[in-house]
Tab-separated table of C-alpha atoms in Angstrom:
chain	number	residue	atom	x	y	z
A	1	UNK	CA	0.904	-37.536	13.654
A	2	UNK	CA	-0.073	-34.583	15.757
A	3	UNK	CA	1.212	-31.091	15.585
A	4	UNK	CA	2.493	-29.509	18.714
A	5	UNK	CA	2.355	-26.122	17.339
A	6	UNK	CA	-0.136	-24.439	14.921
A	7	UNK	CA	0.977	-23.896	11.430
A	8	UNK	CA	1.377	-20.142	10.786
A	9	UNK	CA	-1.356	-18.567	8.572
A	10	UNK	CA	1.044	-17.606	5.800
A	11	UNK	CA	2.341	-21.242	5.624
A	12	UNK	CA	-1.214	-22.404	5.638
A	13	UNK	CA	-2.160	-20.004	2.649
A	14	UNK	CA	0.929	-20.871	0.734
A	15	UNK	CA	0.226	-24.696	1.263
A	16	UNK	CA	-3.472	-24.149	-0.137
A	17	UNK	CA	-2.437	-21.953	-2.875
A	18	UNK	CA	0.082	-24.798	-3.898
A	19	UNK	CA	-2.438	-27.331	-3.569
A	20	UNK	CA	-5.131	-25.932	-5.493
A	21	UNK	CA	-2.738	-24.599	-8.393
A	22	UNK	CA	-1.293	-28.175	-8.365
A	23	UNK	CA	-4.730	-29.676	-8.681
A	24	UNK	CA	-5.646	-27.507	-11.425
A	25	UNK	CA	-2.631	-27.570	-13.291
A	26	UNK	CA	-2.934	-31.263	-13.077
A	27	UNK	CA	-6.015	-31.071	-15.361
A	28	UNK	CA	-3.907	-29.555	-17.916
A	29	UNK	CA	-0.994	-32.091	-17.627
A	30	UNK	CA	1.567	-29.504	-16.034
A	31	UNK	CA	2.054	-31.270	-12.777
A	32	UNK	CA	5.853	-30.679	-12.963
A	33	UNK	CA	5.367	-27.061	-13.772
A	34	UNK	CA	7.675	-24.419	-12.291
A	35	UNK	CA	4.983	-22.301	-12.009
A	36	UNK	CA	4.031	-23.690	-8.693
A	37	UNK	CA	7.643	-23.146	-7.521
A	38	UNK	CA	7.505	-19.615	-8.823
A	39	UNK	CA	4.139	-18.902	-7.107
A	40	UNK	CA	5.435	-19.630	-3.680
A	41	UNK	CA	7.811	-16.585	-4.009
A	42	UNK	CA	5.473	-13.922	-5.202
A	43	UNK	CA	3.232	-11.552	-3.412
A	44	UNK	CA	-0.331	-12.653	-2.390
A	45	UNK	CA	-1.873	-10.557	-5.195
A	46	UNK	CA	-0.018	-12.647	-7.842
A	47	UNK	CA	-0.706	-15.877	-6.017
A	48	UNK	CA	-4.470	-15.044	-5.832
A	49	UNK	CA	-4.702	-14.288	-9.573
A	50	UNK	CA	-2.863	-17.599	-10.370
A	51	UNK	CA	-5.519	-19.451	-8.225
A	52	UNK	CA	-8.260	-17.554	-10.150
A	53	UNK	CA	-6.676	-18.143	-13.641
A	54	UNK	CA	-4.410	-21.153	-13.393
A	55	UNK	CA	-4.047	-21.938	-17.052
A	56	UNK	CA	-3.629	-18.332	-18.007
A	57	UNK	CA	-0.959	-17.916	-15.223
A	58	UNK	CA	1.016	-20.728	-16.855
A	59	UNK	CA	0.791	-18.906	-20.219
A	60	UNK	CA	1.954	-15.401	-18.516
A	61	UNK	CA	4.687	-17.269	-16.794
A	62	UNK	CA	5.949	-18.958	-20.006
A	63	UNK	CA	5.759	-15.484	-21.799
A	64	UNK	CA	7.843	-14.054	-18.871
A	65	UNK	CA	10.591	-16.989	-19.320
A	66	UNK	CA	10.542	-16.098	-23.161
A	67	UNK	CA	10.908	-12.456	-22.627
A	68	UNK	CA	13.879	-13.185	-20.340
A	69	UNK	CA	15.429	-15.274	-22.934
A	70	UNK	CA	14.923	-12.939	-25.720
A	71	UNK	CA	16.288	-10.089	-23.592
A	72	UNK	CA	19.499	-11.615	-22.792
A	73	UNK	CA	19.788	-12.565	-26.614
A	74	UNK	CA	19.162	-8.863	-27.625
A	75	UNK	CA	21.109	-7.167	-24.854
A	76	UNK	CA	23.683	-9.641	-23.716
A	77	UNK	CA	23.727	-12.246	-20.773
A	78	UNK	CA	22.298	-11.290	-17.730
A	79	UNK	CA	20.402	-8.325	-19.240
A	80	UNK	CA	17.131	-9.988	-17.768
A	81	UNK	CA	18.037	-9.171	-14.430
A	82	UNK	CA	18.896	-5.469	-15.024
A	83	UNK	CA	16.387	-2.787	-13.935
A	84	UNK	CA	15.878	0.649	-15.183
A	85	UNK	CA	17.535	0.643	-18.320
A	86	UNK	CA	16.458	-0.137	-21.934
A	87	UNK	CA	16.724	-3.957	-21.463
A	88	UNK	CA	14.218	-3.680	-18.635
A	89	UNK	CA	11.835	-1.763	-20.863
A	90	UNK	CA	12.214	-4.275	-23.593
A	91	UNK	CA	11.610	-7.067	-21.334
A	92	UNK	CA	8.525	-5.820	-19.767
A	93	UNK	CA	6.806	-4.816	-23.088
A	94	UNK	CA	7.874	-7.947	-24.712
A	95	UNK	CA	6.380	-9.994	-21.738
A	96	UNK	CA	3.221	-8.341	-21.910
A	97	UNK	CA	2.954	-8.596	-25.710
A	98	UNK	CA	3.768	-12.281	-25.678
A	99	UNK	CA	1.371	-12.939	-22.824
A	100	UNK	CA	-1.570	-11.192	-24.677
A	101	UNK	CA	-0.866	-13.456	-27.696
A	102	UNK	CA	-0.664	-16.549	-25.714
A	103	UNK	CA	-3.916	-15.918	-24.128
A	104	UNK	CA	-5.611	-14.864	-27.522
A	105	UNK	CA	-4.103	-18.169	-29.139
A	106	UNK	CA	-5.659	-20.099	-26.298
A	107	UNK	CA	-9.152	-18.650	-27.059
A	108	UNK	CA	-9.479	-15.297	-25.219
A	109	UNK	CA	-10.828	-12.171	-26.857
A	110	UNK	CA	-8.500	-9.040	-27.118
A	111	UNK	CA	-10.127	-7.172	-24.132
A	112	UNK	CA	-10.202	-10.373	-21.855
A	113	UNK	CA	-6.427	-11.296	-22.713
A	114	UNK	CA	-5.436	-7.599	-22.121
A	115	UNK	CA	-7.307	-7.464	-18.662
A	116	UNK	CA	-5.882	-10.449	-17.446
A	117	UNK	CA	-2.377	-9.820	-18.565
A	118	UNK	CA	-2.755	-6.190	-17.141
A	119	UNK	CA	-3.833	-7.657	-13.807
A	120	UNK	CA	-1.013	-10.079	-13.461
A	121	UNK	CA	1.770	-7.938	-14.516
A	122	UNK	CA	0.496	-4.927	-12.550
A	123	UNK	CA	0.346	-7.437	-9.631
A	124	UNK	CA	4.215	-7.669	-9.652
A	125	UNK	CA	4.630	-4.153	-9.046
A	126	UNK	CA	2.694	-4.459	-5.623
A	127	UNK	CA	4.574	-4.721	-2.309
A	128	UNK	CA	5.438	-7.986	-0.622
A	129	UNK	CA	2.037	-8.105	1.157
A	130	UNK	CA	0.396	-7.664	-2.039
A	131	UNK	CA	-1.742	-4.825	-0.569
A	132	UNK	CA	-0.318	-1.470	-2.157
A	133	UNK	CA	1.261	-0.582	-5.465
A	134	UNK	CA	5.110	0.342	-4.970
A	135	UNK	CA	4.965	4.077	-5.668
A	136	UNK	CA	8.348	4.413	-7.300
A	137	UNK	CA	9.675	5.689	-10.573
A	138	UNK	CA	10.897	2.246	-11.387
A	139	UNK	CA	7.555	0.775	-10.677
A	140	UNK	CA	5.875	3.586	-12.839
A	141	UNK	CA	8.217	2.775	-15.764
A	142	UNK	CA	7.633	-0.930	-15.672
A	143	UNK	CA	3.704	-0.252	-15.669
A	144	UNK	CA	4.207	2.060	-18.592
A	145	UNK	CA	6.405	-0.464	-20.357
A	146	UNK	CA	3.799	-3.200	-19.639
A	147	UNK	CA	1.043	-1.014	-21.261
A	148	UNK	CA	3.275	-0.559	-24.207
A	149	UNK	CA	3.706	-4.194	-24.727
A	150	UNK	CA	-0.118	-4.827	-24.574
A	151	UNK	CA	-0.532	-2.120	-27.172
A	152	UNK	CA	1.442	-4.270	-29.789
A	153	UNK	CA	-1.540	-6.275	-31.173
A	154	UNK	CA	-0.973	-6.687	-34.895
A	155	UNK	CA	2.384	-8.506	-35.214
A	156	UNK	CA	2.185	-11.773	-37.263
A	157	UNK	CA	5.743	-13.152	-36.170
A	158	UNK	CA	7.633	-13.060	-32.911
A	159	UNK	CA	10.665	-11.573	-34.965
A	160	UNK	CA	8.470	-8.840	-35.992
A	161	UNK	CA	7.392	-8.101	-32.447
A	162	UNK	CA	11.146	-8.269	-31.413
A	163	UNK	CA	12.376	-5.828	-34.008
A	164	UNK	CA	9.515	-3.365	-33.208
A	165	UNK	CA	10.133	-3.597	-29.503
A	166	UNK	CA	13.823	-3.419	-29.651
A	167	UNK	CA	13.645	-0.247	-31.656
A	168	UNK	CA	10.979	1.286	-28.986
A	169	UNK	CA	13.328	0.263	-26.135
A	170	UNK	CA	16.379	1.950	-27.399
A	171	UNK	CA	14.845	5.048	-28.766
A	172	UNK	CA	15.433	8.082	-26.576
A	173	UNK	CA	12.852	8.491	-23.783
A	174	UNK	CA	10.734	11.578	-23.596
A	175	UNK	CA	8.084	11.002	-20.873
A	176	UNK	CA	5.631	13.607	-20.571
A	177	UNK	CA	3.409	11.873	-17.713
A	178	UNK	CA	4.353	12.479	-14.046
A	179	UNK	CA	4.745	9.476	-11.643
A	180	UNK	CA	1.282	10.304	-10.365
A	181	UNK	CA	-0.538	10.246	-13.576
A	182	UNK	CA	1.160	6.932	-14.540
A	183	UNK	CA	0.232	5.435	-11.515
A	184	UNK	CA	-3.395	6.907	-11.459
A	185	UNK	CA	-3.786	5.326	-14.957
A	186	UNK	CA	-3.196	1.939	-13.475
A	187	UNK	CA	-5.832	2.328	-10.694
A	188	UNK	CA	-3.206	2.861	-7.847
A	189	UNK	CA	-4.178	3.508	-4.402
């Protein structure tokens, strides 16, 4: 079969990422993983990280799904899709805390787990091209809440973590950092 028109570069890139992730995930027995479908809708920065860290990407993706489920349980159905409120703060913090725990449970040390989770979760705050951090108050708060979640290191049960994060999410907010300070602390451009 011959192609009469060249395949667009973006399409080729997504096909390559899909094939590489599929091949690497097959090693772990996850060929039917929703991660592959999920990756194709994300910015290139997240896709590249998933290519570099396929096993960790699956764990971080799983942590995100768990965070969405718990967010709906704590704040009501549909809360996982709300932005700029306590449920969003809870979801971001929980996602990061669970992701760090999953990576550590898989053998990563604390520093490595925190670094990889920070790279992934911050990458979601980049523009669609994956070239620049979106410099909005909402993105700054997401980055802040991601950091809060990664700071929860000594929980022994998920329920203990959930209770702590829920209380943190609903407490009154007093942010003393400026948008620029929060973005700068995440190595923003």
